[in-house]
JSON list of C-alpha atoms in Angstrom, two decimals:
[
{"chain": "A", "resi": 193, "resn": "MET", "atom": "CA", "xyz": [108.95, 119.74, 123.49]},
{"chain": "A", "resi": 194, "resn": "SER", "atom": "CA", "xyz": [107.80, 121.99, 126.13]},
{"chain": "A", "resi": 195, "resn": "ASP", "atom": "CA", "xyz": [104.50, 121.56, 128.01]},
{"chain": "A", "resi": 196, "resn": "LYS", "atom": "CA", "xyz": [103.21, 124.59, 126.62]},
{"chain": "A", "resi": 197, "resn": "ARG", "atom": "CA", "xyz": [103.88, 124.03, 123.12]},
{"chain": "A", "resi": 198, "resn": "LEU", "atom": "CA", "xyz": [102.24, 120.70, 123.48]},
{"chain": "A", "resi": 199, "resn": "GLN", "atom": "CA", "xyz": [99.44, 122.07, 125.04]},
{"chain": "A", "resi": 200, "resn": "LEU", "atom": "CA", "xyz": [98.70, 124.62, 122.34]},
{"chain": "A", "resi": 201, "resn": "ILE", "atom": "CA", "xyz": [99.20, 121.78, 119.54]},
{"chain": "A", "resi": 202, "resn": "LYS", "atom": "CA", "xyz": [96.71, 119.40, 121.31]},
{"chain": "A", "resi": 203, "resn": "THR", "atom": "CA", "xyz": [94.37, 121.91, 121.95]},
{"chain": "A", "resi": 204, "resn": "ALA", "atom": "CA", "xyz": [94.54, 123.38, 118.21]},
{"chain": "A", "resi": 205, "resn": "PHE", "atom": "CA", "xyz": [94.20, 119.61, 117.01]},
{"chain": "A", "resi": 206, "resn": "LYS", "atom": "CA", "xyz": [90.94, 119.23, 118.92]},
{"chain": "A", "resi": 207, "resn": "LEU", "atom": "CA", "xyz": [89.54, 122.36, 117.72]},
{"chain": "A", "resi": 208, "resn": "PHE", "atom": "CA", "xyz": [90.71, 121.91, 114.08]},
{"chain": "A", "resi": 209, "resn": "TYR", "atom": "CA", "xyz": [89.44, 118.22, 114.13]},
{"chain": "A", "resi": 210, "resn": "LEU", "atom": "CA", "xyz": [86.10, 119.32, 115.34]},
{"chain": "A", "resi": 211, "resn": "LYS", "atom": "CA", "xyz": [85.57, 122.55, 113.19]},
{"chain": "A", "resi": 212, "resn": "GLY", "atom": "CA", "xyz": [88.41, 122.75, 110.54]},
{"chain": "A", "resi": 213, "resn": "VAL", "atom": "CA", "xyz": [91.17, 125.00, 110.26]},
{"chain": "A", "resi": 214, "resn": "HIS", "atom": "CA", "xyz": [89.63, 127.94, 108.60]},
{"chain": "A", "resi": 215, "resn": "ALA", "atom": "CA", "xyz": [86.98, 127.91, 111.18]},
{"chain": "A", "resi": 216, "resn": "VAL", "atom": "CA", "xyz": [89.24, 128.00, 114.21]},
{"chain": "A", "resi": 217, "resn": "GLY", "atom": "CA", "xyz": [91.12, 131.42, 114.90]},
{"chain": "A", "resi": 218, "resn": "ILE", "atom": "CA", "xyz": [94.01, 131.81, 117.25]},
{"chain": "A", "resi": 219, "resn": "ASN", "atom": "CA", "xyz": [92.08, 133.64, 119.75]},
{"chain": "A", "resi": 220, "resn": "GLU", "atom": "CA", "xyz": [89.83, 130.50, 120.44]},
{"chain": "A", "resi": 221, "resn": "ILE", "atom": "CA", "xyz": [92.93, 128.28, 120.57]},
{"chain": "A", "resi": 222, "resn": "LEU", "atom": "CA", "xyz": [94.19, 130.71, 123.17]},
{"chain": "A", "resi": 223, "resn": "SER", "atom": "CA", "xyz": [91.19, 130.67, 125.19]},
{"chain": "A", "resi": 224, "resn": "GLU", "atom": "CA", "xyz": [90.69, 127.11, 124.97]},
{"chain": "A", "resi": 225, "resn": "SER", "atom": "CA", "xyz": [94.20, 126.12, 126.10]},
{"chain": "A", "resi": 226, "resn": "GLY", "atom": "CA", "xyz": [94.61, 128.97, 128.77]},
{"chain": "A", "resi": 227, "resn": "VAL", "atom": "CA", "xyz": [98.00, 129.83, 127.07]},
{"chain": "A", "resi": 228, "resn": "ALA", "atom": "CA", "xyz": [99.11, 133.39, 126.60]},
{"chain": "A", "resi": 229, "resn": "LYS", "atom": "CA", "xyz": [99.56, 134.84, 122.80]},
{"chain": "A", "resi": 230, "resn": "LYS", "atom": "CA", "xyz": [103.08, 135.68, 123.78]},
{"chain": "A", "resi": 231, "resn": "THR", "atom": "CA", "xyz": [103.73, 132.15, 124.56]},
{"chain": "A", "resi": 232, "resn": "LEU", "atom": "CA", "xyz": [102.11, 130.82, 121.22]},
{"chain": "A", "resi": 233, "resn": "TYR", "atom": "CA", "xyz": [103.98, 133.34, 119.04]},
{"chain": "A", "resi": 234, "resn": "HIS", "atom": "CA", "xyz": [107.31, 132.31, 120.83]},
{"chain": "A", "resi": 235, "resn": "HIS", "atom": "CA", "xyz": [106.63, 128.68, 119.70]},
{"chain": "A", "resi": 236, "resn": "PHE", "atom": "CA", "xyz": [105.22, 129.12, 116.38]},
{"chain": "A", "resi": 237, "resn": "SER", "atom": "CA", "xyz": [105.83, 132.20, 113.84]},
{"chain": "A", "resi": 238, "resn": "GLY", "atom": "CA", "xyz": [101.76, 132.10, 112.80]},
{"chain": "A", "resi": 239, "resn": "LYS", "atom": "CA", "xyz": [98.89, 129.96, 112.47]},
{"chain": "A", "resi": 240, "resn": "GLU", "atom": "CA", "xyz": [100.34, 128.21, 109.44]},
{"chain": "A", "resi": 241, "resn": "ALA", "atom": "CA", "xyz": [103.18, 127.12, 111.41]},
{"chain": "A", "resi": 242, "resn": "LEU", "atom": "CA", "xyz": [100.90, 125.89, 114.21]},
{"chain": "A", "resi": 243, "resn": "VAL", "atom": "CA", "xyz": [98.89, 124.04, 111.65]},
{"chain": "A", "resi": 244, "resn": "SER", "atom": "CA", "xyz": [101.97, 122.31, 110.51]},
{"chain": "A", "resi": 245, "resn": "ALA", "atom": "CA", "xyz": [103.13, 121.32, 113.91]},
{"chain": "A", "resi": 246, "resn": "VAL", "atom": "CA", "xyz": [99.56, 119.71, 114.59]},
{"chain": "A", "resi": 247, "resn": "LEU", "atom": "CA", "xyz": [99.52, 117.91, 111.23]},
{"chain": "A", "resi": 248, "resn": "GLU", "atom": "CA", "xyz": [103.11, 116.38, 112.49]},
{"chain": "A", "resi": 249, "resn": "TYR", "atom": "CA", "xyz": [101.87, 115.68, 115.67]},
{"chain": "A", "resi": 250, "resn": "ARG", "atom": "CA", "xyz": [98.56, 113.87, 114.46]},
{"chain": "A", "resi": 251, "resn": "ASP", "atom": "CA", "xyz": [100.66, 112.00, 111.62]},
{"chain": "A", "resi": 252, "resn": "GLN", "atom": "CA", "xyz": [103.04, 110.36, 114.43]},
{"chain": "A", "resi": 253, "resn": "ARG", "atom": "CA", "xyz": [100.45, 109.70, 116.81]},
{"chain": "A", "resi": 254, "resn": "PHE", "atom": "CA", "xyz": [98.34, 108.02, 114.30]},
{"chain": "A", "resi": 255, "resn": "HIS", "atom": "CA", "xyz": [101.11, 106.23, 112.83]},
{"chain": "A", "resi": 256, "resn": "ASP", "atom": "CA", "xyz": [102.27, 104.88, 116.05]},
{"chain": "A", "resi": 257, "resn": "TRP", "atom": "CA", "xyz": [98.92, 103.58, 116.94]},
{"chain": "A", "resi": 258, "resn": "LEU", "atom": "CA", "xyz": [98.41, 102.03, 113.75]},
{"chain": "A", "resi": 259, "resn": "LYS", "atom": "CA", "xyz": [101.80, 100.34, 113.42]},
{"chain": "A", "resi": 260, "resn": "GLY", "atom": "CA", "xyz": [101.29, 98.98, 117.03]},
{"chain": "A", "resi": 261, "resn": "GLN", "atom": "CA", "xyz": [98.38, 97.41, 116.03]},
{"chain": "A", "resi": 262, "resn": "LEU", "atom": "CA", "xyz": [99.54, 95.67, 112.82]},
{"chain": "A", "resi": 263, "resn": "ASP", "atom": "CA", "xyz": [102.54, 94.71, 114.82]},
{"chain": "A", "resi": 264, "resn": "GLN", "atom": "CA", "xyz": [100.63, 92.53, 116.92]},
{"chain": "A", "resi": 265, "resn": "ALA", "atom": "CA", "xyz": [99.17, 90.44, 114.32]},
{"chain": "A", "resi": 266, "resn": "LYS", "atom": "CA", "xyz": [100.95, 87.25, 113.02]},
{"chain": "A", "resi": 267, "resn": "PRO", "atom": "CA", "xyz": [102.60, 87.47, 109.61]},
{"chain": "A", "resi": 268, "resn": "GLY", "atom": "CA", "xyz": [100.37, 86.55, 106.80]},
{"chain": "A", "resi": 269, "resn": "PRO", "atom": "CA", "xyz": [96.84, 87.42, 105.83]},
{"chain": "A", "resi": 270, "resn": "ASP", "atom": "CA", "xyz": [95.92, 88.18, 109.59]},
{"chain": "A", "resi": 271, "resn": "SER", "atom": "CA", "xyz": [98.52, 90.92, 109.55]},
{"chain": "A", "resi": 272, "resn": "VAL", "atom": "CA", "xyz": [96.57, 92.34, 106.43]},
{"chain": "A", "resi": 273, "resn": "LEU", "atom": "CA", "xyz": [93.04, 91.95, 107.84]},
{"chain": "A", "resi": 274, "resn": "THR", "atom": "CA", "xyz": [94.29, 93.66, 111.29]},
{"chain": "A", "resi": 275, "resn": "LEU", "atom": "CA", "xyz": [94.42, 97.08, 109.67]},
{"chain": "A", "resi": 276, "resn": "PHE", "atom": "CA", "xyz": [90.53, 96.71, 109.14]},
{"chain": "A", "resi": 277, "resn": "ASP", "atom": "CA", "xyz": [90.16, 95.82, 112.77]},
{"chain": "A", "resi": 278, "resn": "ALA", "atom": "CA", "xyz": [91.96, 98.60, 113.81]},
{"chain": "A", "resi": 279, "resn": "LEU", "atom": "CA", "xyz": [89.93, 101.10, 111.50]},
{"chain": "A", "resi": 280, "resn": "ASP", "atom": "CA", "xyz": [86.83, 99.60, 113.26]},
{"chain": "A", "resi": 281, "resn": "ASP", "atom": "CA", "xyz": [88.06, 100.50, 116.78]},
{"chain": "A", "resi": 282, "resn": "TRP", "atom": "CA", "xyz": [88.75, 104.08, 115.48]},
{"chain": "A", "resi": 283, "resn": "PHE", "atom": "CA", "xyz": [85.46, 104.45, 113.48]},
{"chain": "A", "resi": 284, "resn": "ASN", "atom": "CA", "xyz": [83.58, 103.36, 116.74]},
{"chain": "A", "resi": 285, "resn": "ASN", "atom": "CA", "xyz": [85.58, 105.59, 119.22]},
{"chain": "A", "resi": 286, "resn": "ARG", "atom": "CA", "xyz": [87.52, 102.90, 121.05]},
{"chain": "A", "resi": 287, "resn": "VAL", "atom": "CA", "xyz": [90.77, 104.40, 120.60]},
{"chain": "A", "resi": 288, "resn": "ASP", "atom": "CA", "xyz": [91.43, 106.86, 123.55]},
{"chain": "A", "resi": 289, "resn": "GLU", "atom": "CA", "xyz": [94.72, 108.27, 121.84]},
{"chain": "A", "resi": 290, "resn": "LEU", "atom": "CA", "xyz": [92.79, 109.28, 118.32]},
{"chain": "A", "resi": 291, "resn": "GLN", "atom": "CA", "xyz": [89.99, 111.45, 119.95]},
{"chain": "A", "resi": 292, "resn": "PRO", "atom": "CA", "xyz": [86.46, 110.76, 118.92]},
{"chain": "A", "resi": 293, "resn": "PHE", "atom": "CA", "xyz": [86.29, 110.12, 115.27]},
{"chain": "A", "resi": 294, "resn": "HIS", "atom": "CA", "xyz": [85.59, 112.97, 112.84]},
{"chain": "A", "resi": 295, "resn": "GLY", "atom": "CA", "xyz": [86.92, 111.36, 109.59]},
{"chain": "A", "resi": 296, "resn": "CYS", "atom": "CA", "xyz": [90.50, 111.57, 108.64]},
{"chain": "A", "resi": 297, "resn": "PHE", "atom": "CA", "xyz": [92.21, 114.94, 109.80]},
{"chain": "A", "resi": 298, "resn": "PHE", "atom": "CA", "xyz": [94.39, 114.67, 106.75]},
{"chain": "A", "resi": 299, "resn": "ILE", "atom": "CA", "xyz": [91.75, 114.48, 104.29]},
{"chain": "A", "resi": 300, "resn": "ASN", "atom": "CA", "xyz": [90.12, 117.28, 105.98]},
{"chain": "A", "resi": 301, "resn": "VAL", "atom": "CA", "xyz": [93.05, 119.56, 106.13]},
{"chain": "A", "resi": 302, "resn": "SER", "atom": "CA", "xyz": [93.98, 118.70, 102.79]},
{"chain": "A", "resi": 303, "resn": "ALA", "atom": "CA", "xyz": [90.47, 119.72, 101.47]},
{"chain": "A", "resi": 304, "resn": "GLU", "atom": "CA", "xyz": [91.21, 123.26, 102.92]},
{"chain": "A", "resi": 305, "resn": "PHE", "atom": "CA", "xyz": [94.55, 123.51, 101.34]},
{"chain": "A", "resi": 306, "resn": "SER", "atom": "CA", "xyz": [94.05, 122.04, 98.19]},
{"chain": "A", "resi": 307, "resn": "GLU", "atom": "CA", "xyz": [96.89, 123.46, 96.12]},
{"chain": "A", "resi": 308, "resn": "PRO", "atom": "CA", "xyz": [99.17, 120.57, 95.79]},
{"chain": "A", "resi": 309, "resn": "ASN", "atom": "CA", "xyz": [102.25, 122.89, 96.24]},
{"chain": "A", "resi": 310, "resn": "ASN", "atom": "CA", "xyz": [100.77, 124.02, 99.61]},
{"chain": "A", "resi": 311, "resn": "PRO", "atom": "CA", "xyz": [103.35, 122.91, 102.35]},
{"chain": "A", "resi": 312, "resn": "LEU", "atom": "CA", "xyz": [100.25, 121.98, 104.54]},
{"chain": "A", "resi": 313, "resn": "HIS", "atom": "CA", "xyz": [98.99, 119.82, 101.63]},
{"chain": "A", "resi": 314, "resn": "GLN", "atom": "CA", "xyz": [102.27, 118.13, 101.31]},
{"chain": "A", "resi": 315, "resn": "LEU", "atom": "CA", "xyz": [101.99, 117.07, 104.71]},
{"chain": "A", "resi": 316, "resn": "CYS", "atom": "CA", "xyz": [99.06, 115.51, 104.53]},
{"chain": "A", "resi": 317, "resn": "SER", "atom": "CA", "xyz": [100.09, 113.70, 101.07]},
{"chain": "A", "resi": 318, "resn": "HIS", "atom": "CA", "xyz": [103.24, 112.35, 103.20]},
{"chain": "A", "resi": 319, "resn": "HIS", "atom": "CA", "xyz": [100.87, 110.84, 105.95]},
{"chain": "A", "resi": 320, "resn": "LYS", "atom": "CA", "xyz": [99.08, 109.16, 103.45]},
{"chain": "A", "resi": 321, "resn": "GLU", "atom": "CA", "xyz": [102.50, 107.60, 102.03]},
{"chain": "A", "resi": 322, "resn": "ARG", "atom": "CA", "xyz": [103.77, 106.82, 105.48]},
{"chain": "A", "resi": 323, "resn": "VAL", "atom": "CA", "xyz": [100.21, 104.63, 106.16]},
{"chain": "A", "resi": 324, "resn": "ALA", "atom": "CA", "xyz": [100.72, 103.00, 102.74]},
{"chain": "A", "resi": 325, "resn": "GLN", "atom": "CA", "xyz": [104.32, 101.90, 103.62]},
{"chain": "A", "resi": 326, "resn": "LEU", "atom": "CA", "xyz": [103.19, 100.54, 106.87]},
{"chain": "A", "resi": 327, "resn": "ILE", "atom": "CA", "xyz": [100.30, 98.46, 104.79]},
{"chain": "A", "resi": 328, "resn": "ARG", "atom": "CA", "xyz": [103.16, 97.46, 102.08]},
{"chain": "A", "resi": 329, "resn": "ALA", "atom": "CA", "xyz": [105.33, 96.14, 105.20]},
{"chain": "A", "resi": 330, "resn": "GLN", "atom": "CA", "xyz": [102.11, 93.74, 106.03]},
{"chain": "A", "resi": 331, "resn": "VAL", "atom": "CA", "xyz": [101.84, 92.87, 102.58]},
{"chain": "A", "resi": 332, "resn": "GLU", "atom": "CA", "xyz": [105.27, 91.85, 102.22]},
{"chain": "A", "resi": 333, "resn": "THR", "atom": "CA", "xyz": [104.43, 88.90, 104.76]},
{"chain": "A", "resi": 334, "resn": "LEU", "atom": "CA", "xyz": [102.27, 87.28, 101.99]},
{"chain": "A", "resi": 335, "resn": "ASP", "atom": "CA", "xyz": [105.39, 86.48, 99.82]},
{"chain": "A", "resi": 336, "resn": "LEU", "atom": "CA", "xyz": [103.66, 87.81, 96.63]},
{"chain": "A", "resi": 337, "resn": "GLU", "atom": "CA", "xyz": [105.88, 88.88, 93.58]},
{"chain": "A", "resi": 338, "resn": "PRO", "atom": "CA", "xyz": [106.62, 92.60, 93.57]},
{"chain": "A", "resi": 339, "resn": "VAL", "atom": "CA", "xyz": [104.00, 93.68, 91.06]},
{"chain": "A", "resi": 340, "resn": "ALA", "atom": "CA", "xyz": [101.49, 91.82, 92.48]},
{"chain": "A", "resi": 341, "resn": "ALA", "atom": "CA", "xyz": [102.16, 93.05, 96.03]},
{"chain": "A", "resi": 342, "resn": "ASP", "atom": "CA", "xyz": [102.24, 96.75, 94.74]},
{"chain": "A", "resi": 343, "resn": "ALA", "atom": "CA", "xyz": [98.60, 96.18, 93.29]},
{"chain": "A", "resi": 344, "resn": "PHE", "atom": "CA", "xyz": [97.51, 94.66, 96.53]},
{"chain": "A", "resi": 345, "resn": "THR", "atom": "CA", "xyz": [98.75, 97.57, 98.54]},
{"chain": "A", "resi": 346, "resn": "ASN", "atom": "CA", "xyz": [97.15, 99.82, 96.51]},
{"chain": "A", "resi": 347, "resn": "ALA", "atom": "CA", "xyz": [93.80, 98.07, 96.61]},
{"chain": "A", "resi": 348, "resn": "LEU", "atom": "CA", "xyz": [94.30, 97.71, 100.52]},
{"chain": "A", "resi": 349, "resn": "CYS", "atom": "CA", "xyz": [94.87, 101.56, 100.57]},
{"chain": "A", "resi": 350, "resn": "LEU", "atom": "CA", "xyz": [91.87, 102.33, 98.34]},
{"chain": "A", "resi": 351, "resn": "LEU", "atom": "CA", "xyz": [89.65, 100.33, 100.59]},
{"chain": "A", "resi": 352, "resn": "LYS", "atom": "CA", "xyz": [91.07, 101.88, 103.68]},
{"chain": "A", "resi": 353, "resn": "GLU", "atom": "CA", "xyz": [90.26, 105.46, 102.18]},
{"chain": "A", "resi": 354, "resn": "GLY", "atom": "CA", "xyz": [87.04, 104.50, 101.00]},
{"chain": "A", "resi": 355, "resn": "ALA", "atom": "CA", "xyz": [86.16, 102.97, 104.45]},
{"chain": "A", "resi": 356, "resn": "ILE", "atom": "CA", "xyz": [87.15, 106.26, 106.30]},
{"chain": "A", "resi": 357, "resn": "THR", "atom": "CA", "xyz": [84.91, 108.22, 103.66]},
{"chain": "A", "resi": 358, "resn": "LEU", "atom": "CA", "xyz": [81.89, 106.13, 104.33]},
{"chain": "A", "resi": 359, "resn": "ALA", "atom": "CA", "xyz": [82.18, 105.97, 108.16]},
{"chain": "A", "resi": 360, "resn": "HIS", "atom": "CA", "xyz": [82.63, 109.84, 108.18]},
{"chain": "A", "resi": 361, "resn": "VAL", "atom": "CA", "xyz": [80.43, 111.07, 105.28]},
{"chain": "A", "resi": 362, "resn": "GLN", "atom": "CA", "xyz": [77.58, 108.63, 105.50]},
{"chain": "A", "resi": 363, "resn": "GLY", "atom": "CA", "xyz": [78.04, 107.74, 109.13]},
{"chain": "A", "resi": 364, "resn": "ASP", "atom": "CA", "xyz": [78.68, 104.06, 108.17]},
{"chain": "A", "resi": 365, "resn": "ARG", "atom": "CA", "xyz": [80.38, 102.77, 111.16]},
{"chain": "A", "resi": 366, "resn": "LEU", "atom": "CA", "xyz": [80.33, 99.35, 109.77]},
{"chain": "A", "resi": 367, "resn": "ALA", "atom": "CA", "xyz": [82.69, 100.32, 106.92]},
{"chain": "A", "resi": 368, "resn": "ALA", "atom": "CA", "xyz": [85.93, 99.07, 108.15]},
{"chain": "A", "resi": 369, "resn": "ILE", "atom": "CA", "xyz": [84.04, 95.44, 108.53]},
{"chain": "A", "resi": 370, "resn": "LYS", "atom": "CA", "xyz": [82.63, 95.70, 104.90]},
{"chain": "A", "resi": 371, "resn": "ALA", "atom": "CA", "xyz": [86.19, 96.85, 103.63]},
{"chain": "A", "resi": 372, "resn": "LYS", "atom": "CA", "xyz": [87.62, 93.71, 105.71]},
{"chain": "A", "resi": 373, "resn": "GLU", "atom": "CA", "xyz": [85.08, 91.42, 103.84]},
{"chain": "A", "resi": 374, "resn": "THR", "atom": "CA", "xyz": [86.19, 92.90, 100.36]},
{"chain": "A", "resi": 375, "resn": "ALA", "atom": "CA", "xyz": [90.10, 92.70, 101.56]},
{"chain": "A", "resi": 376, "resn": "LEU", "atom": "CA", "xyz": [89.32, 88.87, 102.36]},
{"chain": "A", "resi": 377, "resn": "GLN", "atom": "CA", "xyz": [88.02, 88.21, 99.02]},
{"chain": "A", "resi": 378, "resn": "LEU", "atom": "CA", "xyz": [91.12, 89.75, 97.17]},
{"chain": "A", "resi": 379, "resn": "LEU", "atom": "CA", "xyz": [93.46, 87.67, 99.45]},
{"chain": "A", "resi": 380, "resn": "GLN", "atom": "CA", "xyz": [91.49, 84.35, 98.50]},
{"chain": "A", "resi": 381, "resn": "SER", "atom": "CA", "xyz": [91.38, 85.56, 94.80]},
{"chain": "A", "resi": 382, "resn": "SER", "atom": "CA", "xyz": [95.34, 86.05, 94.74]},
{"chain": "A", "resi": 383, "resn": "HIS", "atom": "CA", "xyz": [95.67, 82.59, 96.68]},
{"chain": "A", "resi": 384, "resn": "CYS", "atom": "CA", "xyz": [97.38, 84.46, 99.72]},
{"chain": "A", "resi": 385, "resn": "MET", "atom": "CA", "xyz": [95.32, 82.39, 101.86]},
{"chain": "A", "resi": 386, "resn": "ARG", "atom": "CA", "xyz": [96.82, 79.22, 102.87]},
{"chain": "A", "resi": 387, "resn": "ASP", "atom": "CA", "xyz": [94.96, 75.99, 104.36]}
]
């Protein structure tokens, strides 16, 4: 990726994440990035193409960060609970590569492009599926039956999404810790915890 293209994507992400996609115009991105309009249109056919590239950029960064966090946990219950420790770090601005927390970029963008067939909305949905796959990989270390593993993965995804929403909408920076306590109760009730 060229330096100018990456600079445009990073600048656009910062502005979109803070203000929303519709609230940020191309001229603001150009002014903030210091990149010429001709250069922007050399790399992107228009604003929608830039938004698409920004979603792909954030998806990869978030995925790589979360996978790195989960991969450090030992297999079993700890690997599942590590998800919430990672979220707690994100909510409380202890993850430099993710920028200060302003909610989930993908929830925010999908609300602005709410038609399910919209390509930008579909990129947001794809991100959530990728994160669910990471969570499912952790759940598989628990040796549950497939139906139970599916149900537990879904429960963890719901807890994750609820924690993100509470942290952002209500400013509850302890939301991940609360979700972790609920996940621990689910683990204990499903007999995943071993003495």
